[in-house]
Coordinates of C-alpha atoms in Angstrom, one line a residue:
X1 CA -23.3 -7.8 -52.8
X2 CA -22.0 -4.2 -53.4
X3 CA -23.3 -3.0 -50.0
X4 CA -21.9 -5.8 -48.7
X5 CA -18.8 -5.6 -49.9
X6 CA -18.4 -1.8 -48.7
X7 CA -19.7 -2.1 -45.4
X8 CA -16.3 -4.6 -45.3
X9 CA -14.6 -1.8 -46.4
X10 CA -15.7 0.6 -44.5
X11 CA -15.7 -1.1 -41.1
X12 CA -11.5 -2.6 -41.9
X13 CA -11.1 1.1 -42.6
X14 CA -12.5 2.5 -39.1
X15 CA -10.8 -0.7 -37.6
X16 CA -7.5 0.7 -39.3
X17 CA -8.1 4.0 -37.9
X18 CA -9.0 3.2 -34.2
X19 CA -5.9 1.4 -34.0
X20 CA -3.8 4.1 -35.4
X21 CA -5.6 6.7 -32.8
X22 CA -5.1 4.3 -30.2
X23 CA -0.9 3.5 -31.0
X24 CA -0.8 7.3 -31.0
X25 CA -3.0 8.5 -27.8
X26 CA -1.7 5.6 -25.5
X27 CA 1.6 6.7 -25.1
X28 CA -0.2 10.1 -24.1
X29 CA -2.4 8.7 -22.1
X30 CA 0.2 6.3 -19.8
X31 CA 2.3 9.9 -19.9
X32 CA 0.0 11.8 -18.1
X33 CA -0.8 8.8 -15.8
X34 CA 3.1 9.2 -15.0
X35 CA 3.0 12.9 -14.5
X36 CA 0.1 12.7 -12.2
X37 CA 2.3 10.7 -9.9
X38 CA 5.5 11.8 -10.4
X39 CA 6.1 13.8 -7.3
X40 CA 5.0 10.5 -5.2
X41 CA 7.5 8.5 -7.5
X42 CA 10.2 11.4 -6.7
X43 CA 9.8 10.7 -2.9
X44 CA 10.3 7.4 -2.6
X45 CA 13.4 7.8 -5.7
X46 CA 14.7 10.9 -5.9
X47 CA 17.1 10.4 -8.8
X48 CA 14.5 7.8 -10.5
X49 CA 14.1 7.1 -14.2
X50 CA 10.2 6.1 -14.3
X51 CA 8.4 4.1 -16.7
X52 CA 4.2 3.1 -16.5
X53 CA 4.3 -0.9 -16.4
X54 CA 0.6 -1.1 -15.0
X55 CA -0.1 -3.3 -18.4
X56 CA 2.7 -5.7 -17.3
X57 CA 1.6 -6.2 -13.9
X58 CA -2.5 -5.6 -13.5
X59 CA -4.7 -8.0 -14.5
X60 CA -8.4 -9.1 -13.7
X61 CA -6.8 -10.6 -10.7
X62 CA -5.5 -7.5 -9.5
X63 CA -8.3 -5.3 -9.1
X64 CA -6.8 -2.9 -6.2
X65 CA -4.2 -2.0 -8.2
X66 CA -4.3 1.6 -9.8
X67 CA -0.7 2.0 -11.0
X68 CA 2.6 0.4 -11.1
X69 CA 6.0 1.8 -11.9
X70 CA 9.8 1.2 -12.6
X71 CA 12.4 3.2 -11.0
X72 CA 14.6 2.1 -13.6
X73 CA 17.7 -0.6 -11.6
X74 CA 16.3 0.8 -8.4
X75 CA 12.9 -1.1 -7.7
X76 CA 9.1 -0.5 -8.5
X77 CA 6.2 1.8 -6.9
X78 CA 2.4 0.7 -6.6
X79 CA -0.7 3.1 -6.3
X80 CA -3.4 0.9 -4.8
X81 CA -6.9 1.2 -3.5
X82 CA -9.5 -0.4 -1.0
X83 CA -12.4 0.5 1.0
X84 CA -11.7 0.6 5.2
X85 CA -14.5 1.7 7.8
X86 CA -14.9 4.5 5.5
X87 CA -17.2 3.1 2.7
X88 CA -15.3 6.3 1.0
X89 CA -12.4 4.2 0.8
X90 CA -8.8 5.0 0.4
X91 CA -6.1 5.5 -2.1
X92 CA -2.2 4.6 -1.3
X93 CA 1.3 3.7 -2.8
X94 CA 4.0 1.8 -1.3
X95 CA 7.7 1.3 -2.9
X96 CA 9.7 -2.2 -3.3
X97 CA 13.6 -2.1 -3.8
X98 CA 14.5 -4.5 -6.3
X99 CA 15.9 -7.0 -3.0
X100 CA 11.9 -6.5 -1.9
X101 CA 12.4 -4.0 0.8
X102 CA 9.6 -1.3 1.8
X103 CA 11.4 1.9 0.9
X104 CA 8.7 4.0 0.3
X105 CA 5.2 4.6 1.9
X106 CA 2.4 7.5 1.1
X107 CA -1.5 8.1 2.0
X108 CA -3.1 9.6 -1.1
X109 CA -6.7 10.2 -0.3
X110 CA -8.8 9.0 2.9
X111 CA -11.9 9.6 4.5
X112 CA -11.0 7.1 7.5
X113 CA -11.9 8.1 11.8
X114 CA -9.4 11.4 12.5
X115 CA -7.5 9.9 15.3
X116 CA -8.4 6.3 13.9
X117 CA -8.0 5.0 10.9
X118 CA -6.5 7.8 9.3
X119 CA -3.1 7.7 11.5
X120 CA -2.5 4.8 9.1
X121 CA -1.9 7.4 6.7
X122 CA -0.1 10.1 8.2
X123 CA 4.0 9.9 8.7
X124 CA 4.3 8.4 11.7
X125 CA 2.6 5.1 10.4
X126 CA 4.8 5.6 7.3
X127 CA 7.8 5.6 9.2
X128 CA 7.1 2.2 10.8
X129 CA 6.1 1.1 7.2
X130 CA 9.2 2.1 5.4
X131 CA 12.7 -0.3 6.1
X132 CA 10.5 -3.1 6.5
X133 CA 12.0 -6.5 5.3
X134 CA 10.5 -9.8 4.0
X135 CA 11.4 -11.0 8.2
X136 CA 9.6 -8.0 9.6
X137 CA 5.8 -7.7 10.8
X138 CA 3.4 -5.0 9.4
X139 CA 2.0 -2.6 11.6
X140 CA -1.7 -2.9 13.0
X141 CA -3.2 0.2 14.5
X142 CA -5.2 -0.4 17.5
X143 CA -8.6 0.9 17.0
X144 CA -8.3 0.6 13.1
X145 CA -8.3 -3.1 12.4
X146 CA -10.8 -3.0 9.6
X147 CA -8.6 -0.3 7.5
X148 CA -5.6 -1.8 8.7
X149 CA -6.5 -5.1 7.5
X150 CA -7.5 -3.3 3.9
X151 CA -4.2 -1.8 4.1
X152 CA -2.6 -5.1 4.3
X153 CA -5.1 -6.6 1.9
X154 CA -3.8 -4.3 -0.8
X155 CA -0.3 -4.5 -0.6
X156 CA -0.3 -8.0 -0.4
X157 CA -1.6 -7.4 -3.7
X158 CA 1.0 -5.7 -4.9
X159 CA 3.7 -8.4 -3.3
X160 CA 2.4 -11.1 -5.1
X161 CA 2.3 -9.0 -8.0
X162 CA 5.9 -8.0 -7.9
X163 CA 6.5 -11.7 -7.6
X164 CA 7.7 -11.8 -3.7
X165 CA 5.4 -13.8 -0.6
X166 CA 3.0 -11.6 1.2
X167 CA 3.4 -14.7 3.6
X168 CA 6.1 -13.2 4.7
X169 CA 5.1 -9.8 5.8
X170 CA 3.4 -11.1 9.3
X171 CA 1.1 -9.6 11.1
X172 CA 2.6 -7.4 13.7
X173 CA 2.8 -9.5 17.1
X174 CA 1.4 -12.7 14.9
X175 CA 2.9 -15.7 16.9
X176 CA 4.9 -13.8 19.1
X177 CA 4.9 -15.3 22.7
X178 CA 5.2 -12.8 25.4
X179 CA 8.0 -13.9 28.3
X180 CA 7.0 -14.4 31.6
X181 CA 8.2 -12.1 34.6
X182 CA 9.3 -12.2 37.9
X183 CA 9.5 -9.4 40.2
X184 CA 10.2 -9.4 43.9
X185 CA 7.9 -7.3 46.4
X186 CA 7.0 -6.6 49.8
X187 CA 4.1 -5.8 48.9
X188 CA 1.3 -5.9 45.8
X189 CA -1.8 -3.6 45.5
X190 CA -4.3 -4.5 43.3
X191 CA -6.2 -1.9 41.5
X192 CA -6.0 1.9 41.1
X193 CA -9.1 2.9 42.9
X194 CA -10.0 4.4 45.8
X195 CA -9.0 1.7 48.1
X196 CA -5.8 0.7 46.3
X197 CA -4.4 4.4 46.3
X198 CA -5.1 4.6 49.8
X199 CA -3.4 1.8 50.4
X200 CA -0.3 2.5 48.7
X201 CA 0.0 5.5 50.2
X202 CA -0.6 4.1 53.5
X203 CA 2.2 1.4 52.4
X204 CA 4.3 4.1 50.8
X205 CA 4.3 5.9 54.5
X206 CA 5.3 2.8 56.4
X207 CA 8.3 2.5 54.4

């Protein structure tokens, strides 16, 4: 009974302690996460007042979330994760205003096709990314569809996350109809080889 009674003892006191350690190493621990992404968070909110709210917001549903975080009345940044054609994978974040606006796009690690699937990550992509609204279309890169799609995969992670419809981020060109046109000619020439640039030129020299 006596051994029993202190091995009860003994394991409420290391249960005591482990939560004490934990109460005062978590607040370290989600500090240095913040630091370690502070000069992305800076980027996309210059003047921000940042908080780690990953606890609030990732859950065993949202496993390609890394990170989130408040820009205090401004809006929130996510760090996510997938794997593209690179089995590698890739690391990004991407900024919400508080009205759901994209104000805030950055690559963070890829090992995707140079000239391929890693323009997705470079500032040009970026710039077609950011000032998106919920009415707008997400970019696709031609050539890249299998890291675009994981691109798209992710943040529409992070929109139902943040509580907005990833439903309404389309895909770019989704359900768009192309208008038909009508141009007047004298004359059409098929085809741009041999035969068709001789006879434009032959065409072009008969006025």
């Amino acid at each position: 009974i006596y051994k029993t009674v202190l091995l009860g003892v003994v394991s409420a006191c290391a249960g005591l302690l482990l939560s004490a350690v934990n109460a005062v190493t978590a607040p370290v621990i989600a500090d240095n996460a913040l630091k370690q992404v502070q000069s992305t968070l800076e980027n996309f909110f210059p003047n921000g007042e940042f908080t780690d709210v990953t606890d609030k917001y990732k859950t065993d549903e949202t496993e390609l979330i890394d990170g989130v975080y408040e820009a205090k009345d401004e809006g929130y940044v996510f760090t996510l994760h997938n794997t593209g054609y690179s089995s590698d994978g890739f690391k990004f974040a991407i900024a919400f205003d508080n009205d759901g606006n994209i104000v805030g796009y950055e690559g963070l690690s890829n090992s995707e096709t140079a000239g391929k699937g890693d323009k997705l990550f470079k500032d040009d992509y970026a710039n077609q990314v950011i000032g998106l609204t919920s009415t707008d279309s997400v970019p696709i890169i031609s050539g890249a569809t299998v890291t675009s799609d994981a691109i798209k995969e992710a943040a529409k992670e992070a929109l139902k996350s943040a509580g907005l419809n990833p439903d309404d981020y389309a895909t770019a060109n989704a359900g768009k109809k192309e208008e038909d046109v009508t141009k007047d000619a004298d004359i059409v020439v098929v085809g741009a080889g041999g035969a068709g640039m001789t006879a434009a030129i032959v065409a072009a020299n008969e006025g």
